[in-house]
């Protein structure tokens, strides 16, 4: 029996989709009434209701031709996406409020209008993802957000069909068929073999919509066959260590949609098809607890935000599946408006999957080495404060790649001192030939050397070689050979060793770089990237660089060489160096963050005075 025959047999034995898949046989109305009356959900409901009242007072914004064509004309995305996601927020909010307060006509009417309005959209795709030359043309294109929209409408139809007229129910079915199912089965899409979030989100959403809308039959079996193939490709993007190279934000996104689909599949097939039994899936689930430094601060390598919260529903669901999964504290719960893309699937599951009995706890002391990603992550507690360190090897050919081999993040006492800038504003050029001209993507915006004026180069040939990776009770260490990242003819070898010493009152980081050249260089610069303003100070008669937390000093312009004569009180970080070998220069920079806002960052550049054929440079990072 081939896979198609096997799936057809399973599908033909499935019961129709119904609401008991969500409520474990409980009556829907009593389930939502229980949530509404429970004090455990008071904050959640208040956020949704507040948003509902705001949205009732403002009109539904139109997706105009001018907005739609701005990406083609200017390469900008934010103007269209702001309106697009506001419309999804309206749909989600009125759907949730109708579930919570089914007798309130204003919410029900607003929901019906939004269903009709979204079904009327020219395309559910974002303009940045459209390609008229694709096999299906614009109308046959499926992207992340068109697939999510189809999943959303299918689930709203399932849960709220008692509150939707038959015309809207049939309209949802027709639009999802035309926009998702038919093009999915008619031709191949590039994301179907992607080993990153696209395969999970697109296929997971389509598969989920099919499980919710379709009865048994060959068409459902065909969709599931393609969806299962996509999920296989998605999992191939993870090594055995379960690390998400795209970062924690894309773990929430891609793996989240993998879980939403796998849950519906397992329930509809009564456990015959169960992705959660796969060992690799369990390891991927544990990545969340490894990806946090402390509090909201995360290991934000790649296109990831410096801070993140958790989808509490997803976390509690995974905690129920895997004994090693650490349930996060309620303080990290993502609020209703935190998702600027207004995604329905996690918003719903933050309510129905949440377990009020799981209080969770702060991330504990731990050291992780993820050998496939070549990431080292360490958290430790000293004097009631958390200190954390993360460093990476890997390659410069990763999904959402940054040129950042040997880069590191340093956190202590509530502040990130040595930073990763994270993701910038997504534009046409950001994903085009100019990607590495953006500071947040190129190595110029990371804590790595600039060798004879050369930055690191992108591509899988720029790959770290791990010389040593150690995690221990007292010391964690990562040693990397990084010469392949630089196309510098004279560079024969470059080894970076990062040692995180957890002994003493506070931990310390030692960075040791060893260079071997075949001929003399004109310049060698060691760059440290920070979001804290740096300054030169004297300590015991020696010049050091100090970073201080905001509010502990008067703001001053970076870039000068004035030396402060004495240390004053306040938390900070000292960077100690050999002033006989290097001369520091402090410069300020700006980049456009993911939301299009200008954000400041600082470069601490240690310029080698006379680079030799064999050059050793050491730095000591000390918390104060």
Coordinates of C-alpha atoms in Angstrom, one line a residue:
X1 CA 0.0 0.0 0.0
X2 CA 1.5 3.4 -1.0
X3 CA 1.3 6.5 1.1
X4 CA -1.7 7.9 -0.9
X5 CA -3.6 4.7 -0.4
X6 CA -2.7 4.6 3.3
X7 CA -3.9 8.2 3.8
X8 CA -7.1 7.6 1.8
X9 CA -7.9 4.6 4.1
X10 CA -7.3 6.7 7.2
X11 CA -9.3 9.7 5.8
X12 CA -12.2 7.5 4.9
X13 CA -12.3 6.2 8.4
X14 CA -12.3 9.7 10.0
X15 CA -15.3 11.2 11.7
X16 CA -16.4 14.6 10.4
X17 CA -14.7 17.6 12.0
X18 CA -16.7 19.1 14.9
X19 CA -16.3 21.4 17.8
X20 CA -15.6 18.6 20.2
X21 CA -12.0 18.6 18.8
X22 CA -11.6 21.9 20.8
X23 CA -13.6 21.3 24.0
X24 CA -13.1 17.6 24.6
X25 CA -16.8 16.9 24.4
X26 CA -17.8 19.9 26.6
X27 CA -20.6 22.2 25.5
X28 CA -19.2 25.2 23.7
X29 CA -21.3 27.8 25.4
X30 CA -20.5 26.5 28.9
X31 CA -16.8 26.3 28.0
X32 CA -16.6 30.0 27.0
X33 CA -18.9 31.0 29.9
X34 CA -16.4 29.2 32.2
X35 CA -13.5 31.2 30.8
X36 CA -15.5 34.5 31.0
X37 CA -16.3 33.9 34.7
X38 CA -12.8 32.6 35.7
X39 CA -10.5 35.1 37.3
X40 CA -7.6 33.3 35.6
X41 CA -8.5 34.9 32.3
X42 CA -9.5 38.3 33.5
X43 CA -6.5 40.1 32.0
X44 CA -6.9 38.3 28.6
X45 CA -10.6 39.1 28.3
X46 CA -10.0 42.7 29.4
X47 CA -7.5 43.1 26.6
X48 CA -9.8 41.6 24.0
X49 CA -12.8 43.6 25.1
X50 CA -10.9 46.8 25.2
X51 CA -9.7 46.2 21.7
X52 CA -13.3 45.4 20.6
X53 CA -14.6 48.6 21.9
X54 CA -11.9 50.6 20.2
X55 CA -12.6 48.8 16.9
X56 CA -16.3 49.4 17.1
X57 CA -15.6 53.1 17.2
X58 CA -13.5 53.3 14.0
X59 CA -14.3 52.2 10.5
X60 CA -12.9 49.2 8.8
X61 CA -9.8 50.5 6.9
X62 CA -9.8 49.7 3.1
X63 CA -6.9 48.1 1.3
X64 CA -6.6 50.7 -1.5
X65 CA -4.9 50.4 -4.9
X66 CA -2.3 53.0 -3.7
X67 CA -1.4 50.9 -0.7
X68 CA -1.3 47.7 -2.8
X69 CA 1.1 49.2 -5.3
X70 CA 3.6 50.9 -2.9
X71 CA 5.8 47.8 -2.7
X72 CA 6.1 47.7 -6.5
X73 CA 6.8 51.4 -6.7
X74 CA 8.9 52.0 -3.6
X75 CA 9.9 48.6 -2.2
X76 CA 8.2 49.5 1.1
X77 CA 5.9 47.1 3.0
X78 CA 4.8 48.7 6.2
X79 CA 2.0 50.9 4.9
X80 CA 0.0 48.1 3.3
X81 CA 0.7 45.6 6.1
X82 CA -0.4 48.0 8.8
X83 CA -3.9 48.1 7.2
X84 CA -3.9 44.4 6.3
X85 CA -3.1 43.3 9.9
X86 CA -5.6 45.8 11.3
X87 CA -8.3 44.1 9.3
X88 CA -7.1 40.7 10.7
X89 CA -7.2 42.2 14.2
X90 CA -10.8 43.2 13.6
X91 CA -11.8 39.7 12.4
X92 CA -10.0 38.0 15.3
X93 CA -11.4 40.4 18.0
X94 CA -15.0 40.2 16.9
X95 CA -14.8 36.4 16.6
X96 CA -13.4 36.0 20.1
X97 CA -15.8 38.4 21.6
X98 CA -18.7 36.6 19.9
X99 CA -17.5 33.3 21.5
X100 CA -17.1 35.0 24.9
X101 CA -20.4 37.1 24.7
X102 CA -22.6 35.4 22.1
X103 CA -25.6 37.4 23.0
X104 CA -24.0 40.8 22.1
X105 CA -25.4 41.7 18.7
X106 CA -22.8 44.4 18.0
X107 CA -19.9 41.9 18.1
X108 CA -21.8 39.4 16.0
X109 CA -22.7 42.0 13.3
X110 CA -19.1 43.3 13.2
X111 CA -17.8 39.8 12.8
X112 CA -20.1 39.1 9.9
X113 CA -19.0 42.3 8.2
X114 CA -15.4 41.4 8.6
X115 CA -15.8 37.9 7.2
X116 CA -17.5 39.4 4.1
X117 CA -14.9 42.1 3.8
X118 CA -11.9 39.8 3.9
X119 CA -13.6 37.4 1.5
X120 CA -13.8 40.4 -0.9
X121 CA -10.1 41.2 -0.8
X122 CA -8.4 41.0 -4.2
X123 CA -5.8 38.7 -2.7
X124 CA -5.0 37.4 0.7
X125 CA -1.3 37.6 0.0
X126 CA 1.0 40.4 0.8
X127 CA 2.2 42.4 -2.2
X128 CA 5.8 41.6 -1.3
X129 CA 5.1 37.9 -1.8
X130 CA 3.3 38.1 -5.2
X131 CA 4.7 37.1 -8.5
X132 CA 2.6 37.3 -11.6
X133 CA 5.0 34.9 -13.3
X134 CA 4.4 32.1 -10.8
X135 CA 2.6 29.0 -12.2
X136 CA -0.7 30.1 -10.8
X137 CA -0.3 33.8 -11.4
X138 CA -1.3 36.3 -8.7
X139 CA -4.6 34.6 -8.1
X140 CA -3.0 31.2 -7.7
X141 CA -0.2 32.4 -5.4
X142 CA -0.2 31.1 -1.8
X143 CA 1.9 32.9 0.8
X144 CA 2.2 32.8 4.5
X145 CA -0.7 35.2 5.1
X146 CA -3.1 33.9 2.5
X147 CA -2.7 30.4 4.0
X148 CA -3.2 31.8 7.5
X149 CA -6.3 33.7 6.4
X150 CA -7.8 30.6 5.0
X151 CA -7.1 28.7 8.2
X152 CA -8.6 31.5 10.3
X153 CA -11.8 31.7 8.3
X154 CA -12.1 27.9 8.3
X155 CA -11.7 27.8 12.1
X156 CA -14.1 30.7 12.7
X157 CA -16.7 28.9 10.5
X158 CA -16.3 25.7 12.6
X159 CA -16.5 27.5 16.0
X160 CA -19.1 30.1 15.1
X161 CA -21.3 28.6 12.5
X162 CA -24.3 29.1 14.7
X163 CA -23.7 32.9 14.5
X164 CA -22.9 33.1 10.8
X165 CA -25.6 33.2 8.1
X166 CA -25.5 30.3 5.5
X167 CA -24.3 32.8 2.9
X168 CA -21.2 33.6 4.9
X169 CA -20.6 29.9 5.6
X170 CA -20.7 29.0 2.0
X171 CA -18.7 32.1 1.0
X172 CA -15.9 30.9 3.4
X173 CA -15.9 27.5 1.8
X174 CA -15.8 28.8 -1.7
X175 CA -13.0 31.3 -1.1
X176 CA -10.8 28.8 0.7
X177 CA -11.4 26.3 -2.0
X178 CA -10.5 28.8 -4.8
X179 CA -7.6 30.6 -3.0
X180 CA -6.0 27.6 -1.2
X181 CA -7.1 24.1 -2.0
X182 CA -7.3 24.4 -5.8
X183 CA -3.9 26.1 -6.3
X184 CA -2.3 23.9 -3.7
X185 CA -3.3 20.8 -5.6
X186 CA -2.8 22.3 -9.1
X187 CA 0.8 23.2 -9.1
X188 CA 4.0 23.2 -7.0
X189 CA 4.9 26.1 -4.9
X190 CA 8.5 27.0 -4.0
X191 CA 7.9 26.9 -0.3
X192 CA 6.7 23.2 -0.4
X193 CA 10.4 22.1 -0.1
X194 CA 11.5 24.9 2.1
X195 CA 13.4 23.9 5.2
X196 CA 12.2 26.9 7.2
X197 CA 9.1 28.5 8.5
X198 CA 7.3 28.9 5.1
X199 CA 6.7 25.2 4.7
X200 CA 5.2 24.8 8.1
X201 CA 3.0 27.9 8.1
X202 CA 1.7 27.6 4.5
X203 CA 1.2 23.9 4.4
X204 CA 0.2 23.7 8.1
X205 CA -2.5 26.3 7.5
X206 CA -3.8 24.6 4.4
X207 CA -3.8 21.2 6.0
X208 CA -5.6 22.6 9.0
X209 CA -8.2 24.3 6.8
X210 CA -8.8 21.1 5.0
X211 CA -9.2 19.1 8.2
X212 CA -11.8 21.7 9.4
X213 CA -13.7 22.1 6.1
X214 CA -13.5 18.8 4.2
X215 CA -15.3 15.5 4.9
X216 CA -13.6 12.2 4.0
X217 CA -12.6 11.7 0.4
X218 CA -9.8 11.7 -2.1
X219 CA -9.4 15.5 -2.1
X220 CA -8.7 15.6 1.6
X221 CA -6.2 12.7 1.3
X222 CA -4.4 14.5 -1.5
X223 CA -4.1 17.7 0.5
X224 CA -2.8 15.8 3.5
X225 CA -0.3 13.9 1.4
X226 CA 1.2 17.2 0.2
X227 CA 1.0 18.7 3.6
X228 CA 2.8 15.8 5.2
X229 CA 5.5 16.1 2.6
X230 CA 6.0 19.8 3.4
X231 CA 6.2 19.0 7.1
X232 CA 9.0 16.5 6.4
X233 CA 10.9 19.3 4.6
X234 CA 10.3 21.7 7.5
X235 CA 11.8 19.3 10.0
X236 CA 14.8 18.7 7.8
X237 CA 15.7 22.4 8.6
X238 CA 16.5 21.3 12.2
X239 CA 19.5 19.3 13.3
X240 CA 19.2 16.7 16.0
X241 CA 19.8 19.5 18.6
X242 CA 16.4 21.0 17.8
X243 CA 17.7 24.6 17.4
X244 CA 15.8 27.0 15.2
X245 CA 18.4 28.8 13.1
X246 CA 15.9 31.5 12.3
X247 CA 15.6 32.5 16.0
X248 CA 13.1 32.2 18.7
X249 CA 10.5 34.5 16.9
X250 CA 10.4 32.1 14.0
X251 CA 10.3 29.1 16.3
X252 CA 7.1 30.6 17.7
X253 CA 5.8 31.2 14.2
X254 CA 6.9 28.1 12.1
X255 CA 6.9 25.5 14.9
X256 CA 3.7 27.0 16.3
X257 CA 1.8 26.4 13.0
X258 CA 3.4 22.9 12.8
X259 CA 1.9 22.2 16.2
X260 CA -1.5 23.7 15.4
X261 CA -1.7 21.4 12.3
X262 CA -0.3 18.3 14.1
X263 CA -2.9 18.8 16.9
X264 CA -5.9 18.9 14.5
X265 CA -4.5 16.0 12.5
X266 CA -4.0 13.9 15.6
X267 CA -7.5 14.6 16.9
X268 CA -9.3 14.1 13.6
X269 CA -7.5 10.8 12.9
X270 CA -7.9 9.7 16.6
X271 CA -4.2 9.4 17.0
X272 CA -3.4 7.4 13.9
X273 CA -1.3 10.2 12.5
X274 CA 0.7 11.8 15.3
X275 CA 3.7 14.0 14.6
X276 CA 4.3 14.4 18.3
X277 CA 5.7 10.9 18.6
X278 CA 8.7 11.9 16.5
X279 CA 11.8 12.3 18.7
X280 CA 13.0 15.3 16.7
X281 CA 9.7 17.1 17.3
X282 CA 10.2 16.8 21.0
X283 CA 13.7 18.2 20.8
X284 CA 12.5 21.2 18.8
X285 CA 9.8 21.8 21.4
X286 CA 12.6 22.3 24.0
X287 CA 14.3 25.1 22.0
X288 CA 12.1 27.8 23.7
X289 CA 13.6 27.3 27.1
X290 CA 17.1 27.4 25.6
X291 CA 16.6 30.5 23.6
X292 CA 16.0 32.9 26.5
X293 CA 18.8 34.8 28.3
X294 CA 16.7 36.1 31.2
X295 CA 13.2 37.6 31.5
X296 CA 12.1 38.7 28.0
X297 CA 15.7 39.0 26.7
X298 CA 16.4 36.3 24.1
X299 CA 19.3 34.9 22.0
X300 CA 18.3 37.0 19.0
X301 CA 20.7 35.7 16.3
X302 CA 19.4 36.0 12.8
X303 CA 16.2 38.1 12.0
X304 CA 14.9 37.9 15.6
X305 CA 13.8 40.6 18.0
X306 CA 16.0 41.3 21.1
X307 CA 13.0 40.6 23.4
X308 CA 10.2 38.1 23.2
X309 CA 7.2 36.8 25.2
X310 CA 5.7 33.4 24.9
X311 CA 2.4 32.1 23.5
X312 CA 1.1 30.8 26.8
X313 CA -1.3 28.4 25.1
X314 CA 1.4 26.8 22.9
X315 CA 3.7 26.6 25.9
X316 CA 1.1 24.8 28.1
X317 CA 0.2 22.5 25.2
X318 CA 3.8 21.4 24.8
X319 CA 4.2 21.1 28.6
X320 CA 1.4 18.6 28.5
X321 CA 3.3 16.5 25.9
X322 CA 6.9 16.6 27.0
X323 CA 8.1 16.1 30.6
X324 CA 11.3 18.1 30.0
X325 CA 9.5 21.2 28.7
X326 CA 9.8 24.1 31.1
X327 CA 6.6 26.0 31.5
X328 CA 7.4 29.8 31.5
X329 CA 6.1 32.2 34.1
X330 CA 2.9 34.1 33.5
X331 CA 4.8 37.3 33.4
X332 CA 6.1 36.3 30.0
X333 CA 2.5 35.8 28.6
X334 CA 2.1 37.5 25.3
X335 CA -0.7 40.1 25.5
X336 CA -3.4 40.2 23.0
X337 CA -2.0 43.1 21.0
X338 CA 1.7 42.0 21.2
X339 CA 1.5 40.2 17.8
X340 CA 1.7 43.0 15.3
X341 CA 0.6 40.5 12.6
X342 CA -2.7 39.7 14.5
X343 CA -2.6 36.0 14.0
X344 CA -5.7 34.1 14.9
X345 CA -4.4 30.6 15.6
X346 CA -2.1 31.6 18.6
X347 CA -4.7 34.1 19.9
X348 CA -7.4 31.5 20.1
X349 CA -5.1 28.9 21.6
X350 CA -3.8 31.3 24.2
X351 CA -7.3 30.9 25.6
X352 CA -8.3 27.3 24.9
X353 CA -4.9 25.7 25.5
X354 CA -4.0 27.7 28.6
X355 CA -3.8 25.7 31.8
X356 CA -4.4 27.9 34.8
X357 CA -2.9 25.3 37.1
X358 CA 0.6 25.7 35.4
X359 CA 2.1 28.7 37.2
X360 CA 5.5 28.3 35.5
X361 CA 8.7 29.7 36.8
X362 CA 11.6 31.9 35.6
X363 CA 14.3 30.4 33.4
X364 CA 16.7 28.5 35.6
X365 CA 20.5 28.3 35.6
X366 CA 21.7 26.2 32.6
X367 CA 24.4 25.9 30.0
X368 CA 23.5 24.5 26.6
X369 CA 25.7 23.7 23.6
X370 CA 23.7 23.1 20.5
X371 CA 26.2 21.2 18.2
X372 CA 24.3 21.4 14.9
X373 CA 23.6 25.1 15.2
X374 CA 27.0 25.7 17.0
X375 CA 25.4 27.9 19.6
X376 CA 26.6 28.1 23.2
X377 CA 24.1 29.6 25.7
X378 CA 24.6 30.0 29.4
X379 CA 22.6 31.4 32.3
X380 CA 23.8 31.8 35.8
X381 CA 22.6 33.6 39.0
X382 CA 24.9 35.7 41.2
X383 CA 23.7 37.8 44.1
X384 CA 20.1 37.6 43.1
X385 CA 20.8 38.8 39.5
X386 CA 20.9 36.7 36.3
X387 CA 23.9 36.9 34.0
X388 CA 23.9 35.2 30.6
X389 CA 26.1 34.7 27.6
X390 CA 25.5 33.4 24.1
X391 CA 27.8 32.9 21.1
X392 CA 27.5 31.3 17.7
X393 CA 29.4 29.6 14.9
X394 CA 27.4 28.0 12.1
X395 CA 27.5 29.4 8.6
X396 CA 26.7 32.5 6.7
X397 CA 24.2 30.6 4.5
X398 CA 21.4 30.1 7.1
X399 CA 17.7 31.0 6.8
X400 CA 17.2 34.7 7.5
X401 CA 21.0 34.8 7.5
X402 CA 23.2 37.4 9.1
X403 CA 27.0 37.4 8.5
X404 CA 27.8 36.8 12.1
X405 CA 30.2 33.9 12.7
X406 CA 31.9 34.3 16.1
X407 CA 29.4 36.9 17.3
X408 CA 28.2 37.0 20.9
X409 CA 25.6 38.5 23.3
X410 CA 26.3 39.5 26.9
X411 CA 23.5 40.0 29.4
X412 CA 23.7 41.0 33.1
X413 CA 21.5 42.4 35.8
X414 CA 18.6 43.2 33.6
X415 CA 20.5 44.7 30.7
X416 CA 22.0 43.5 27.4
X417 CA 25.5 44.9 27.2
X418 CA 26.9 43.4 24.0
X419 CA 24.1 43.2 21.6
X420 CA 22.7 41.6 18.5
X421 CA 20.7 44.2 16.6
X422 CA 18.2 41.6 15.4
X423 CA 16.0 42.2 12.4
X424 CA 15.6 45.4 10.5
X425 CA 12.7 46.7 8.5
X426 CA 11.6 44.3 5.8
X427 CA 11.8 45.9 2.4
X428 CA 12.5 44.6 -1.2
X429 CA 16.2 45.4 -0.8
X430 CA 16.4 43.8 2.6
X431 CA 15.8 40.5 0.9
X432 CA 17.6 41.5 -2.2
X433 CA 21.1 42.1 -3.4
X434 CA 21.6 44.9 -0.8
X435 CA 20.8 42.7 2.2
X436 CA 24.3 42.9 3.8
X437 CA 24.6 46.6 3.4
X438 CA 22.1 46.8 6.3
X439 CA 24.0 47.0 9.6
X440 CA 21.7 44.5 11.3
X441 CA 22.5 41.9 8.6
X442 CA 26.2 42.5 7.6
X443 CA 29.1 41.7 9.9
X444 CA 29.7 45.4 10.3
X445 CA 26.8 45.4 12.8
X446 CA 28.1 42.4 14.8
X447 CA 30.8 41.9 17.4
X448 CA 33.4 40.4 15.0
X449 CA 36.6 41.7 13.4
X450 CA 37.1 43.9 10.3
X451 CA 40.2 42.4 8.7
X452 CA 42.1 44.7 6.3
X453 CA 38.9 46.5 5.6
X454 CA 37.0 43.3 4.8
X455 CA 33.7 42.2 6.4
X456 CA 32.5 38.7 6.5
X457 CA 31.0 37.3 3.4
X458 CA 27.7 35.5 3.0
X459 CA 27.2 31.9 1.7
X460 CA 27.5 28.4 3.0
X461 CA 31.3 28.4 2.3
X462 CA 31.7 30.9 5.1
X463 CA 31.4 28.4 7.9
X464 CA 32.8 28.1 11.4
X465 CA 34.9 25.1 12.4
X466 CA 34.4 24.2 16.1
X467 CA 37.7 23.6 17.8
X468 CA 36.3 23.2 21.3
X469 CA 32.9 23.4 22.9
X470 CA 32.7 22.9 26.7
X471 CA 29.9 23.5 29.2
X472 CA 30.7 23.1 32.9
X473 CA 29.7 24.1 36.4
X474 CA 32.5 26.8 36.5
X475 CA 33.4 27.6 32.9
X476 CA 31.8 27.4 29.5
X477 CA 34.1 27.7 26.4
X478 CA 33.6 28.0 22.7
X479 CA 36.6 28.0 20.3
X480 CA 36.0 28.6 16.6
X481 CA 38.2 28.7 13.4
X482 CA 36.6 31.5 11.3
X483 CA 39.1 32.3 8.5
X484 CA 36.7 31.0 5.8
X485 CA 34.2 33.9 6.6
X486 CA 36.7 36.5 5.3
X487 CA 38.0 36.7 1.7
X488 CA 41.3 38.2 2.8
X489 CA 44.2 36.7 0.7
X490 CA 46.7 37.3 3.5
X491 CA 44.6 35.6 6.2
X492 CA 45.8 32.0 6.9
X493 CA 44.1 31.3 10.2
X494 CA 41.8 33.1 12.7
X495 CA 40.7 31.4 15.9
X496 CA 38.3 33.0 18.3
X497 CA 37.9 31.6 21.8
X498 CA 35.2 32.8 24.2
X499 CA 35.5 31.7 27.8
X500 CA 32.6 32.4 30.2
X501 CA 33.9 32.1 33.8
X502 CA 31.0 31.7 36.2
X503 CA 33.1 31.6 39.4
X504 CA 33.3 34.6 41.8
X505 CA 30.8 37.3 42.7
X506 CA 29.9 37.9 39.0
X507 CA 30.8 36.0 35.9
X508 CA 33.4 37.3 33.4
X509 CA 33.9 36.8 29.7
X510 CA 37.4 36.5 28.1
X511 CA 37.6 36.9 24.4
X512 CA 40.9 35.7 22.7
X513 CA 41.5 36.1 19.0
X514 CA 44.5 34.5 17.3
X515 CA 45.4 35.6 13.7
X516 CA 48.0 34.3 11.3
X517 CA 48.8 36.2 8.1
X518 CA 51.0 35.4 5.2
X519 CA 51.8 39.1 4.6
X520 CA 51.4 42.3 6.6
X521 CA 48.0 44.0 6.8
X522 CA 47.1 47.7 6.6
X523 CA 44.5 47.4 9.3
X524 CA 42.9 45.1 11.8
X525 CA 39.9 46.3 13.9
X526 CA 38.1 44.4 16.7
X527 CA 34.5 45.6 16.8
X528 CA 32.1 45.3 19.8
X529 CA 28.5 46.2 19.2
X530 CA 26.4 47.6 22.0
X531 CA 23.1 49.5 22.4
X532 CA 24.6 51.2 25.6
X533 CA 26.6 54.4 25.1
X534 CA 30.3 53.6 25.6
X535 CA 32.9 55.9 27.2
X536 CA 36.6 55.8 28.0
X537 CA 37.4 55.8 31.7
X538 CA 40.5 55.4 33.9
X539 CA 40.7 52.5 36.3
X540 CA 43.8 52.1 38.5
X541 CA 45.6 54.3 36.0
X542 CA 44.7 52.2 33.0
X543 CA 42.3 53.2 30.3
X544 CA 39.2 50.9 29.8
X545 CA 35.9 51.2 28.0
X546 CA 32.8 51.4 30.2
X547 CA 29.2 50.7 29.2
X548 CA 26.5 52.0 31.5
X549 CA 22.8 51.4 31.9
X550 CA 20.5 54.3 30.9
X551 CA 19.7 56.7 33.7
X552 CA 23.0 56.3 35.5
X553 CA 24.8 59.2 33.7
X554 CA 24.1 62.3 31.6
X555 CA 23.8 61.6 27.9
X556 CA 26.9 62.6 25.9
X557 CA 27.9 62.2 22.3
X558 CA 30.0 59.1 21.5
X559 CA 32.8 59.3 19.1
X560 CA 35.2 61.5 21.0
X561 CA 38.3 60.4 22.9
X562 CA 37.8 62.3 26.1
X563 CA 38.6 60.1 29.1
X564 CA 36.5 60.2 32.3
X565 CA 39.0 60.4 35.2
X566 CA 37.1 58.1 37.7
X567 CA 34.4 55.5 37.9
X568 CA 31.2 56.5 39.6
X569 CA 28.4 54.3 41.0
X570 CA 25.9 52.4 38.8
X571 CA 25.7 49.1 37.0
X572 CA 27.8 48.7 34.0
X573 CA 30.3 46.6 32.0
X574 CA 34.0 47.2 31.7
X575 CA 36.0 46.1 28.6
X576 CA 39.6 45.8 29.4
X577 CA 42.3 45.6 26.8
X578 CA 46.1 46.1 26.2
X579 CA 46.5 49.7 25.3
X580 CA 49.9 49.0 23.9
X581 CA 48.3 46.8 21.2
X582 CA 45.1 48.6 20.3
X583 CA 43.5 52.0 20.4
X584 CA 39.8 52.3 21.0
X585 CA 37.4 54.4 18.9
X586 CA 33.8 55.0 19.8
X587 CA 31.2 55.7 17.1
X588 CA 27.4 56.0 17.1
X589 CA 25.2 54.6 14.3
X590 CA 21.5 54.1 13.5
X591 CA 19.5 51.5 11.7
X592 CA 15.8 51.1 10.9
X593 CA 14.3 48.4 13.1
X594 CA 11.6 45.9 12.1
X595 CA 8.9 48.5 12.7
X596 CA 10.6 51.1 10.6
X597 CA 11.9 53.2 13.6
X598 CA 15.4 54.6 13.7
X599 CA 17.3 52.9 16.5
X600 CA 20.7 53.7 17.9
X601 CA 23.7 51.4 18.3
X602 CA 27.3 52.0 19.1
X603 CA 30.5 50.5 17.8
X604 CA 33.5 50.1 20.1
X605 CA 36.4 49.6 17.6
X606 CA 39.7 48.5 18.9
X607 CA 42.2 49.3 16.2
X608 CA 45.4 47.3 16.1
X609 CA 48.4 49.7 16.2
X610 CA 50.8 47.5 14.2
X611 CA 49.3 44.2 13.0
X612 CA 51.9 41.5 12.8
X613 CA 52.0 38.2 11.0
X614 CA 51.1 36.5 14.2
X615 CA 48.7 38.7 16.2
X616 CA 47.1 37.8 19.5
X617 CA 44.4 40.1 21.0
X618 CA 42.6 39.5 24.3
X619 CA 39.7 41.3 25.9
X620 CA 38.2 40.9 29.4
X621 CA 34.5 41.8 30.0
X622 CA 33.8 42.6 33.6
X623 CA 30.5 43.5 35.2
X624 CA 30.4 46.3 37.8

